[in-house]
PDB file of C-alpha atoms in Angstrom:
ATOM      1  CA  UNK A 243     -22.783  -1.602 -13.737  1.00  0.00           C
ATOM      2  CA  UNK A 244     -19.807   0.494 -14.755  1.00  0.00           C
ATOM      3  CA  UNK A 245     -17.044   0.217 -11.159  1.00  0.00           C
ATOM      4  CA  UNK A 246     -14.338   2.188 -11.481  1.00  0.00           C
ATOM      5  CA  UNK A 247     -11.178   0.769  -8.996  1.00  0.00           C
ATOM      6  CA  UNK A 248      -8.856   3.320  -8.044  1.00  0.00           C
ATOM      7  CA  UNK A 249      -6.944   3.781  -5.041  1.00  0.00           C
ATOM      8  CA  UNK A 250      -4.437   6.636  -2.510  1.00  0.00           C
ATOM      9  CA  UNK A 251      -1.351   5.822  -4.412  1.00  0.00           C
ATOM     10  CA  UNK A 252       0.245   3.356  -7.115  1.00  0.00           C
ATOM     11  CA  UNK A 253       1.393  -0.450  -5.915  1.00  0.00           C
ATOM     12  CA  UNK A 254      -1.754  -0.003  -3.572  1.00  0.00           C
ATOM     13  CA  UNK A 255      -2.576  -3.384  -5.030  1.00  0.00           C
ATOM     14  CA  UNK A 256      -5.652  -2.492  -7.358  1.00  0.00           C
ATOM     15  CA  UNK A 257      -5.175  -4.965 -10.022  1.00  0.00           C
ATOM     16  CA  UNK A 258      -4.898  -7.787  -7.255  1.00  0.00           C
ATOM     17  CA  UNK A 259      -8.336  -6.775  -6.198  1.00  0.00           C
ATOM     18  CA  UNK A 260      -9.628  -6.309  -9.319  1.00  0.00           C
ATOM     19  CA  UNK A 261      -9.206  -9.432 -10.387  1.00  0.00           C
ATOM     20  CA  UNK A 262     -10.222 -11.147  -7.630  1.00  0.00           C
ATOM     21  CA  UNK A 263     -13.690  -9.231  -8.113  1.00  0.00           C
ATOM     22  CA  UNK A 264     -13.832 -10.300 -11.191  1.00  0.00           C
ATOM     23  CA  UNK A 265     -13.470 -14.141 -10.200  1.00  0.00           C
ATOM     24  CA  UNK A 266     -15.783 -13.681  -7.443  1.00  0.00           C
ATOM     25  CA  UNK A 267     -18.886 -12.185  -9.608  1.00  0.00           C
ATOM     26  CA  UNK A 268     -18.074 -14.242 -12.194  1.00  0.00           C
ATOM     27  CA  UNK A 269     -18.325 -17.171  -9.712  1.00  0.00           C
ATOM     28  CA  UNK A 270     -21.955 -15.847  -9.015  1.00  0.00           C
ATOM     29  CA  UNK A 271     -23.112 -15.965 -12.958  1.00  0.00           C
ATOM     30  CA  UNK A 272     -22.907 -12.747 -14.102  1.00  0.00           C
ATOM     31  CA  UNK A 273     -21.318 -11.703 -17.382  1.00  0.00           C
ATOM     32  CA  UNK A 274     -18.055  -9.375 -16.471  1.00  0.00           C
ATOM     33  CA  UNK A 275     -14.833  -7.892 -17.891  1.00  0.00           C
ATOM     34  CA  UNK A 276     -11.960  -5.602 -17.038  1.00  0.00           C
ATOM     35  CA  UNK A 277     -11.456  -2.692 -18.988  1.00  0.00           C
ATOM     36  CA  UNK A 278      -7.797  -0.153 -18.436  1.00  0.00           C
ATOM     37  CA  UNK A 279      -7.951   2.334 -20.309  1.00  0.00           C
ATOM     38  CA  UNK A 280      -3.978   3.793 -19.502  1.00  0.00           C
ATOM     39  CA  UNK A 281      -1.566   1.330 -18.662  1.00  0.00           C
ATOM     40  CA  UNK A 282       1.944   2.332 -18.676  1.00  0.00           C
ATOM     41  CA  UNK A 283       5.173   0.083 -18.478  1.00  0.00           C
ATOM     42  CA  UNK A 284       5.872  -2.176 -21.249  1.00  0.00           C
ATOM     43  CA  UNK A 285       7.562  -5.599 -19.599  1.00  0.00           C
ATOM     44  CA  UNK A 286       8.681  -6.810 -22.789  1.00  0.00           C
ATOM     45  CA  UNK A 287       8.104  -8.193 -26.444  1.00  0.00           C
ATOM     46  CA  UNK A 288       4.848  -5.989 -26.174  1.00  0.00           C
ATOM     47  CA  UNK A 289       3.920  -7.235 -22.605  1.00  0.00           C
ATOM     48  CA  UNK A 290       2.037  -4.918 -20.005  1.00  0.00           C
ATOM     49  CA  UNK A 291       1.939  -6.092 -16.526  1.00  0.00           C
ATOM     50  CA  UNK A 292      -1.572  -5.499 -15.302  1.00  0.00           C
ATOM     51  CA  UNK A 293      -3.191  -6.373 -18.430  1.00  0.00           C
ATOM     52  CA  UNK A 294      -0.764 -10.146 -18.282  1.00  0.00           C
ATOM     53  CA  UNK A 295      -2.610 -10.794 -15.280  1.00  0.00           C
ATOM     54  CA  UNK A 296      -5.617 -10.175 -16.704  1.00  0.00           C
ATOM     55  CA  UNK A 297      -5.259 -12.362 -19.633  1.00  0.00           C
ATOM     56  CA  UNK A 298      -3.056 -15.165 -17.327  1.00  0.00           C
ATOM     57  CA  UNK A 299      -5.746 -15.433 -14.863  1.00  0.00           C
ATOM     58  CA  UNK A 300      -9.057 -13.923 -16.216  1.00  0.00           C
ATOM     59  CA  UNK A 301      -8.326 -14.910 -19.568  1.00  0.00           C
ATOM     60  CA  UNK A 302      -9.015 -11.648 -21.370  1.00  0.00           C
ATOM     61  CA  UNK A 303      -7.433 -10.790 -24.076  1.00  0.00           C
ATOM     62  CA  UNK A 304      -5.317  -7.242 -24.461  1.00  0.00           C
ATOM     63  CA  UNK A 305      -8.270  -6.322 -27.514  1.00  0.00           C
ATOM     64  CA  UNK A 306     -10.587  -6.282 -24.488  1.00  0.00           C
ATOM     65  CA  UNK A 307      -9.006  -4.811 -21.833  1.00  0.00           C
ATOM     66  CA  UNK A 308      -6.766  -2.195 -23.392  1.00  0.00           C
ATOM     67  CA  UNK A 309      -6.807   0.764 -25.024  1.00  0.00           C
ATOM     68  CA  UNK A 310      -3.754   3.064 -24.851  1.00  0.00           C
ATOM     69  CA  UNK A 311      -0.644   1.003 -24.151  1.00  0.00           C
ATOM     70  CA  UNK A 312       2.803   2.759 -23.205  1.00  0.00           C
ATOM     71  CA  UNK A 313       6.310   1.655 -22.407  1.00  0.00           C
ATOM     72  CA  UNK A 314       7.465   3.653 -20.031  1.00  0.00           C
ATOM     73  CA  UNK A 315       6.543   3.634 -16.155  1.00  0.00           C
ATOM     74  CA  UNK A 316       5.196   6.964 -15.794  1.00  0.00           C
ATOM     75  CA  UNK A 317       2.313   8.664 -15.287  1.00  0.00           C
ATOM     76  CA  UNK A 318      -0.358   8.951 -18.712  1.00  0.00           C
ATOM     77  CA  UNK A 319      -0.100  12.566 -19.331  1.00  0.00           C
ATOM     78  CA  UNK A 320       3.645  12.241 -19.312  1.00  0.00           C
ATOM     79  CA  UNK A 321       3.220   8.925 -21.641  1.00  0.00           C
ATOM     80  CA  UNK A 322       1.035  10.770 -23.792  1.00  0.00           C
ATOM     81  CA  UNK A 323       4.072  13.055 -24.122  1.00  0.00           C
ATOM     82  CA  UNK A 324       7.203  10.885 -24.643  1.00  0.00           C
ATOM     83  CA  UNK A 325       4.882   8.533 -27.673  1.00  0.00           C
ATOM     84  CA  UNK A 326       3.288  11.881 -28.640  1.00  0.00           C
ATOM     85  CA  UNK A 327       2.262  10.330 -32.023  1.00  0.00           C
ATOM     86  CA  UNK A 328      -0.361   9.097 -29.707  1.00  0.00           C
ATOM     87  CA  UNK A 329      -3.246  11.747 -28.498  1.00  0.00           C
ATOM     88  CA  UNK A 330      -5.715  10.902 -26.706  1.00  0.00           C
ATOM     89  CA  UNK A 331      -9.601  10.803 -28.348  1.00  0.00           C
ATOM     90  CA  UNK A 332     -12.310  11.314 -25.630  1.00  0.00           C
ATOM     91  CA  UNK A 333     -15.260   9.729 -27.689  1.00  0.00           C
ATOM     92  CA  UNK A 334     -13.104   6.549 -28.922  1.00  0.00           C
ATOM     93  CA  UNK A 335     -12.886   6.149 -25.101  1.00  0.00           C
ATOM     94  CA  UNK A 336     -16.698   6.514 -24.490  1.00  0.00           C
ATOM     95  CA  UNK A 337     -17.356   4.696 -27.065  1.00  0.00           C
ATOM     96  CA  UNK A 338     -15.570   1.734 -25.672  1.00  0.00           C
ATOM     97  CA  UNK A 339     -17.077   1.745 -22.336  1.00  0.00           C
ATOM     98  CA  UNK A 340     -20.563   2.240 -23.960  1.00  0.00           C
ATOM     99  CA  UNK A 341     -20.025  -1.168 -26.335  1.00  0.00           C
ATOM    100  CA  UNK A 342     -18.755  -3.085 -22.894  1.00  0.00           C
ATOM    101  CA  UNK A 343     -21.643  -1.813 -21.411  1.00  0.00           C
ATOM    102  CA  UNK A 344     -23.869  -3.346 -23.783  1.00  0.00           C
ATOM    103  CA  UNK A 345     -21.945  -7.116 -23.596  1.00  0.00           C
ATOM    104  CA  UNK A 346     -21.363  -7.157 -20.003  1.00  0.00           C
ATOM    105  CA  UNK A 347     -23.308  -7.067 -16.344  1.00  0.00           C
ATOM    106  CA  UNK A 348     -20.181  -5.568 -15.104  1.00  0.00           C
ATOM    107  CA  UNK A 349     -17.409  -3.439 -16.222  1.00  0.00           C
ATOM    108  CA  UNK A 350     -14.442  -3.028 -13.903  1.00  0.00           C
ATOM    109  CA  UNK A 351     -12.812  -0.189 -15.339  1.00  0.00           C
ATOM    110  CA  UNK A 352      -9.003   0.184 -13.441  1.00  0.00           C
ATOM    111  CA  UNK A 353      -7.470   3.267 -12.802  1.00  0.00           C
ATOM    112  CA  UNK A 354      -3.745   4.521 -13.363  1.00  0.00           C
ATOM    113  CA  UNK A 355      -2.091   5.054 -10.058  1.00  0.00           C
ATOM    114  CA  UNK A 356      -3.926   7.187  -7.413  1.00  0.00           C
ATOM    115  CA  UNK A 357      -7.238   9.009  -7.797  1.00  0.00           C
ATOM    116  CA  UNK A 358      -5.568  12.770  -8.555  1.00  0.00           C
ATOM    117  CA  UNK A 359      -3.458  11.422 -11.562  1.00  0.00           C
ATOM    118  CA  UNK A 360      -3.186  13.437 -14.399  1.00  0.00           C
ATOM    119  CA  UNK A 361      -4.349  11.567 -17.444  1.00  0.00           C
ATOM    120  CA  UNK A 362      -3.543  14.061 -20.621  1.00  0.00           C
ATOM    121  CA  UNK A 363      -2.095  17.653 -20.843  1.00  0.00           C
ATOM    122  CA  UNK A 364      -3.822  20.151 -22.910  1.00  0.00           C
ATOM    123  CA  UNK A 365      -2.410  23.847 -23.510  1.00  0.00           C
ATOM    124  CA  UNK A 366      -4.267  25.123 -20.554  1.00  0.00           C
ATOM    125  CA  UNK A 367      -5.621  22.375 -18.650  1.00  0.00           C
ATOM    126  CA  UNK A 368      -5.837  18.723 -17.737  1.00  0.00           C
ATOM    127  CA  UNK A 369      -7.481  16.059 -18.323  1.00  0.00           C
ATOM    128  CA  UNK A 370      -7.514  14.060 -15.060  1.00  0.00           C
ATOM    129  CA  UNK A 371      -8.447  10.485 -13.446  1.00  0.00           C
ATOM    130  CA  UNK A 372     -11.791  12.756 -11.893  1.00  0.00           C
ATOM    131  CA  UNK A 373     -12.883  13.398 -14.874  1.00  0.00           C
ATOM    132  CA  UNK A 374     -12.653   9.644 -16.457  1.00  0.00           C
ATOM    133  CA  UNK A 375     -14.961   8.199 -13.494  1.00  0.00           C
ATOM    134  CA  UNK A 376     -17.174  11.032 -13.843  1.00  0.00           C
ATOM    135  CA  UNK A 377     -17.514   9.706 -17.656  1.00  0.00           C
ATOM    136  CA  UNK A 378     -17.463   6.385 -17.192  1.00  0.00           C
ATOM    137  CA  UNK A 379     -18.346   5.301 -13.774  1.00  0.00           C
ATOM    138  CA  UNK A 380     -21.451   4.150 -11.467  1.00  0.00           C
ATOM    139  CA  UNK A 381     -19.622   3.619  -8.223  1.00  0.00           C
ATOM    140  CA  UNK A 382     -15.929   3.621  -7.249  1.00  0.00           C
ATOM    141  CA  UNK A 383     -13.613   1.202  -5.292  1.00  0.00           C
ATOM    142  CA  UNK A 384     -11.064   2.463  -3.433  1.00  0.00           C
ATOM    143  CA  UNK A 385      -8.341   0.344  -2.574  1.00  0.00           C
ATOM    144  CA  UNK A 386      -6.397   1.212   0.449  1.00  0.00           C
ATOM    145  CA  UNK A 387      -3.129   0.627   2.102  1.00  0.00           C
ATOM    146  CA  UNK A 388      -2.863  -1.328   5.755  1.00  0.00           C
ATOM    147  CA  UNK A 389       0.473  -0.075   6.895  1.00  0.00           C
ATOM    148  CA  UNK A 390       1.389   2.981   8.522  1.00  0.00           C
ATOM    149  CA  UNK A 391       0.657   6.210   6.438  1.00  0.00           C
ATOM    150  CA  UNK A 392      -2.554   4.426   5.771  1.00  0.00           C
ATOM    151  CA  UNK A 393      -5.046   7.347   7.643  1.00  0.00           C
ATOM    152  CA  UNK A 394      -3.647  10.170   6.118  1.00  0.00           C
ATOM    153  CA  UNK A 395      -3.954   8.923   2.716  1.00  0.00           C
ATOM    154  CA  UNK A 396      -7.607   7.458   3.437  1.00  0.00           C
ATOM    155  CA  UNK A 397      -8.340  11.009   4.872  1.00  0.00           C
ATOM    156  CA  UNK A 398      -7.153  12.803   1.840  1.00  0.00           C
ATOM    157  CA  UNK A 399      -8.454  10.785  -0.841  1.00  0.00           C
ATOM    158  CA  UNK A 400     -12.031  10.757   0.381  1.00  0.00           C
ATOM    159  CA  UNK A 401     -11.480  14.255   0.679  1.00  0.00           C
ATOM    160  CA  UNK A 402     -10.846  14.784  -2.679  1.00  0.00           C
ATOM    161  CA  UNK A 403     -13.697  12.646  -3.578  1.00  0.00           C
ATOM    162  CA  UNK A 404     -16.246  14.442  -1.642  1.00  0.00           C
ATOM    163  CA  UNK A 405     -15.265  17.771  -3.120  1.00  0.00           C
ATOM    164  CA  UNK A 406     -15.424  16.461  -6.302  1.00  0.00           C
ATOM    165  CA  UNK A 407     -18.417  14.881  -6.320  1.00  0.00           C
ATOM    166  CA  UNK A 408     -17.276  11.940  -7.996  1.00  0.00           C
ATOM    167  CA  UNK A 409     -19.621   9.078  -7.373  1.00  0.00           C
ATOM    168  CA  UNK A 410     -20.409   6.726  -3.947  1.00  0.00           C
ATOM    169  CA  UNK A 411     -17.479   4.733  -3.177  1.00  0.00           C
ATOM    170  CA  UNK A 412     -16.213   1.769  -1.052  1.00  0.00           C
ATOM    171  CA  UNK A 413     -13.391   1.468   1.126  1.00  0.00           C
ATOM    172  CA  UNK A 414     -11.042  -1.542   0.819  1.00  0.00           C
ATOM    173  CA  UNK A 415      -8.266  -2.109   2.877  1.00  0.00           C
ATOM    174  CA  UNK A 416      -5.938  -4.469   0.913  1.00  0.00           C
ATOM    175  CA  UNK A 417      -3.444  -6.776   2.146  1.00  0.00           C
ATOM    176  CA  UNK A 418      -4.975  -6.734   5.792  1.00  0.00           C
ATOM    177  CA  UNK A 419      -3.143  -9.085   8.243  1.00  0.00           C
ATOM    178  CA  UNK A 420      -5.502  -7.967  11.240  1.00  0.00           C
ATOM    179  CA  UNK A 421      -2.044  -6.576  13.132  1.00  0.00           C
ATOM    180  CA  UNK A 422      -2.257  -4.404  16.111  1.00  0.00           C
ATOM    181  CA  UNK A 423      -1.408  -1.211  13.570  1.00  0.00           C
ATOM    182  CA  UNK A 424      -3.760  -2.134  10.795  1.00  0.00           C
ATOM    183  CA  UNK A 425      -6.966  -2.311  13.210  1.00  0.00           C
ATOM    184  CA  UNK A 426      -6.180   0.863  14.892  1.00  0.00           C
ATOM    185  CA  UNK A 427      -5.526   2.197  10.900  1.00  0.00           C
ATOM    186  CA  UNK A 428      -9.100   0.520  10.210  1.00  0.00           C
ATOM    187  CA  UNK A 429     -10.866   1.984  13.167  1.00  0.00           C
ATOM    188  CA  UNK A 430      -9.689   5.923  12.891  1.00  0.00           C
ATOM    189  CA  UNK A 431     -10.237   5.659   8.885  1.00  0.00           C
ATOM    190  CA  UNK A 432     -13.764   4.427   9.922  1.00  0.00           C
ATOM    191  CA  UNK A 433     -14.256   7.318  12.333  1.00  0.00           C
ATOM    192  CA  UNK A 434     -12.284  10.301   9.997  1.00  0.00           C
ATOM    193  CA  UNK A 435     -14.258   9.352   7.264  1.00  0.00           C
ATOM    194  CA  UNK A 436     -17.651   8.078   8.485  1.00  0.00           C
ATOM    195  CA  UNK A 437     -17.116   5.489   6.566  1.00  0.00           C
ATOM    196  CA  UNK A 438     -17.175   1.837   6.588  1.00  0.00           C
ATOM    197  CA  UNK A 439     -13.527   0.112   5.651  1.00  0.00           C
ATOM    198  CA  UNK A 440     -14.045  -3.209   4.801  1.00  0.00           C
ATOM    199  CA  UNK A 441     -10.771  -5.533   3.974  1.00  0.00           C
ATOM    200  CA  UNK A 442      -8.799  -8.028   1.751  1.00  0.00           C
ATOM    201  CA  UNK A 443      -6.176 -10.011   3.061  1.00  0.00           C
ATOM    202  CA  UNK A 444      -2.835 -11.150   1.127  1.00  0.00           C
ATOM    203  CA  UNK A 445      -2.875 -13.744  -0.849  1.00  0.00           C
ATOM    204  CA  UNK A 446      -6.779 -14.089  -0.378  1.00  0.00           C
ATOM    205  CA  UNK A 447      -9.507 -15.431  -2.849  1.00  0.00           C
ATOM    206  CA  UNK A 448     -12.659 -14.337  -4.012  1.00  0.00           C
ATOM    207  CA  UNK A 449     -14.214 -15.748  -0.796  1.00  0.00           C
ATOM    208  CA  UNK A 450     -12.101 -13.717   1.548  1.00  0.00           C
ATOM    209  CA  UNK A 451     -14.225 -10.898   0.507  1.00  0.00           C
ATOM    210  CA  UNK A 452     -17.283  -9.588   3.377  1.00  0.00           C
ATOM    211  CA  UNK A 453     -20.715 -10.573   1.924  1.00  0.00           C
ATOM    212  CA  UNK A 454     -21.573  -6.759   3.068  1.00  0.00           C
ATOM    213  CA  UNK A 455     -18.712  -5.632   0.436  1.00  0.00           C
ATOM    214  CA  UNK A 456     -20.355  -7.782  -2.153  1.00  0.00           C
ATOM    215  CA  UNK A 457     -23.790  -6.762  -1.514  1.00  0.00           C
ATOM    216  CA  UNK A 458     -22.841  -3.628  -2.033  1.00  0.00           C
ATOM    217  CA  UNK A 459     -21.834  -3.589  -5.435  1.00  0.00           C
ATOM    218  CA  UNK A 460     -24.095  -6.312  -6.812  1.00  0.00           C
ATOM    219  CA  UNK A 461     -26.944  -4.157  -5.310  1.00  0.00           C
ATOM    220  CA  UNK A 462     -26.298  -1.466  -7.279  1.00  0.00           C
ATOM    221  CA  UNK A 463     -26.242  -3.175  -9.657  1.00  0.00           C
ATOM    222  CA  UNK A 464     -29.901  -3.684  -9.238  1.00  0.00           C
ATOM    223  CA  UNK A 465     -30.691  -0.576  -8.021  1.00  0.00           C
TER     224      UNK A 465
END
């Protein structure tokens, strides 16, 4: 089961739930790793941030999780750009997600940024994010803000989404404290979208999770 995790905007907190989706299945037996594909900002002595967590607290290693590595803090296509000894090779990607695929029940497969991020520039076109899940992905996760400006991005993401026809995903409000703001942000993203918005609190565990949210992706898993 290939789940890609993206969410509205960057420092939504995606690689805090990823991981903790990755404890909580691997609590539950089944074979799983974490895959990203782009990730941007070098910390130091050849140190990423997202893929240190990974390896501190999933212990994965960078050979699994990474592919393209960049130092800068910007977006892939502009990555791709500044280290433009590096180009990007579409089947090398595939290929990787295929071999995971074979080795693992689960591949969590985490996004750059927000779901309309540009991933490499050609002459006359883009490849983008859209076009990765649509390549490598079963079912999405999308992480969302609680605080104000929370609807508008829910709203437009699914959106985008829908229009795309990218595949099924779940809503996952992250960092939920269960203020007055945040439930009235849960409820009208519930309603906009006809969705359901399930949530994650700070500083949670794997437990703090809904069984319904895990249900849901371990059942397609055996769909």
């Amino acid at each position: 089961m290939k789940i890609f995790i993206t969410s509205t905007n960057t420092n939504i907190g995606k690689t805090y739930v990823t991981k903790n989706i990755f404890k909580l299945l691997k609590e539950k037996g089944y074979s799983i790793c974490i895959f990203k594909p782009f990730q941007t900002e070098e910390i130091g002595n050849e140190k990423y941030p997202d893929l240190e967590v990974f390896k501190e607290e999933c212990f994965l290693d960078y050979e699994l999780t990474s592919l393209y590595k960049f130092k800068d803090p910007v977006s892939p296509h502009l990555a791709f750009k500044i280290e433009n000894e590096k180009k990007l090779d579409r089947q090398k990607l595939l290929n990787r997600v295929k071999f995971l695929e074979s080795k693992f029940d689960f591949i969590l497969i985490e996004g750059a940024g927000g779901i309309a991020v540009p991933i490499y520039e050609y002459d006359d076109s883009f490849y983008m994010t859209k076009d990765l899940i649509k390549e490598t992905s079963e079912l999405i996760i999308t992480v969302l803000p609680s605080k104000l400006g929370a609807i508008s991005d829910a709203i437009v993401h699914q959106h985008y989404l829908n229009n795309e026809g990218l595949p099924s995903n779940l809503l996952l409000m992250n960092k939920y404290t269960g203020s007055y703001i945040e439930k009235n942000n849960k409820e009208t993203i519930k309603k906009a979208t006809n969705k359901v918005v399930y949530t994650f609190k700070n500083n949670g565990s794997p437990k703090d999770f809904s069984e319904e949210f895990i249900e849901n992706i371990i059942g397609g898993k055996n769909e």
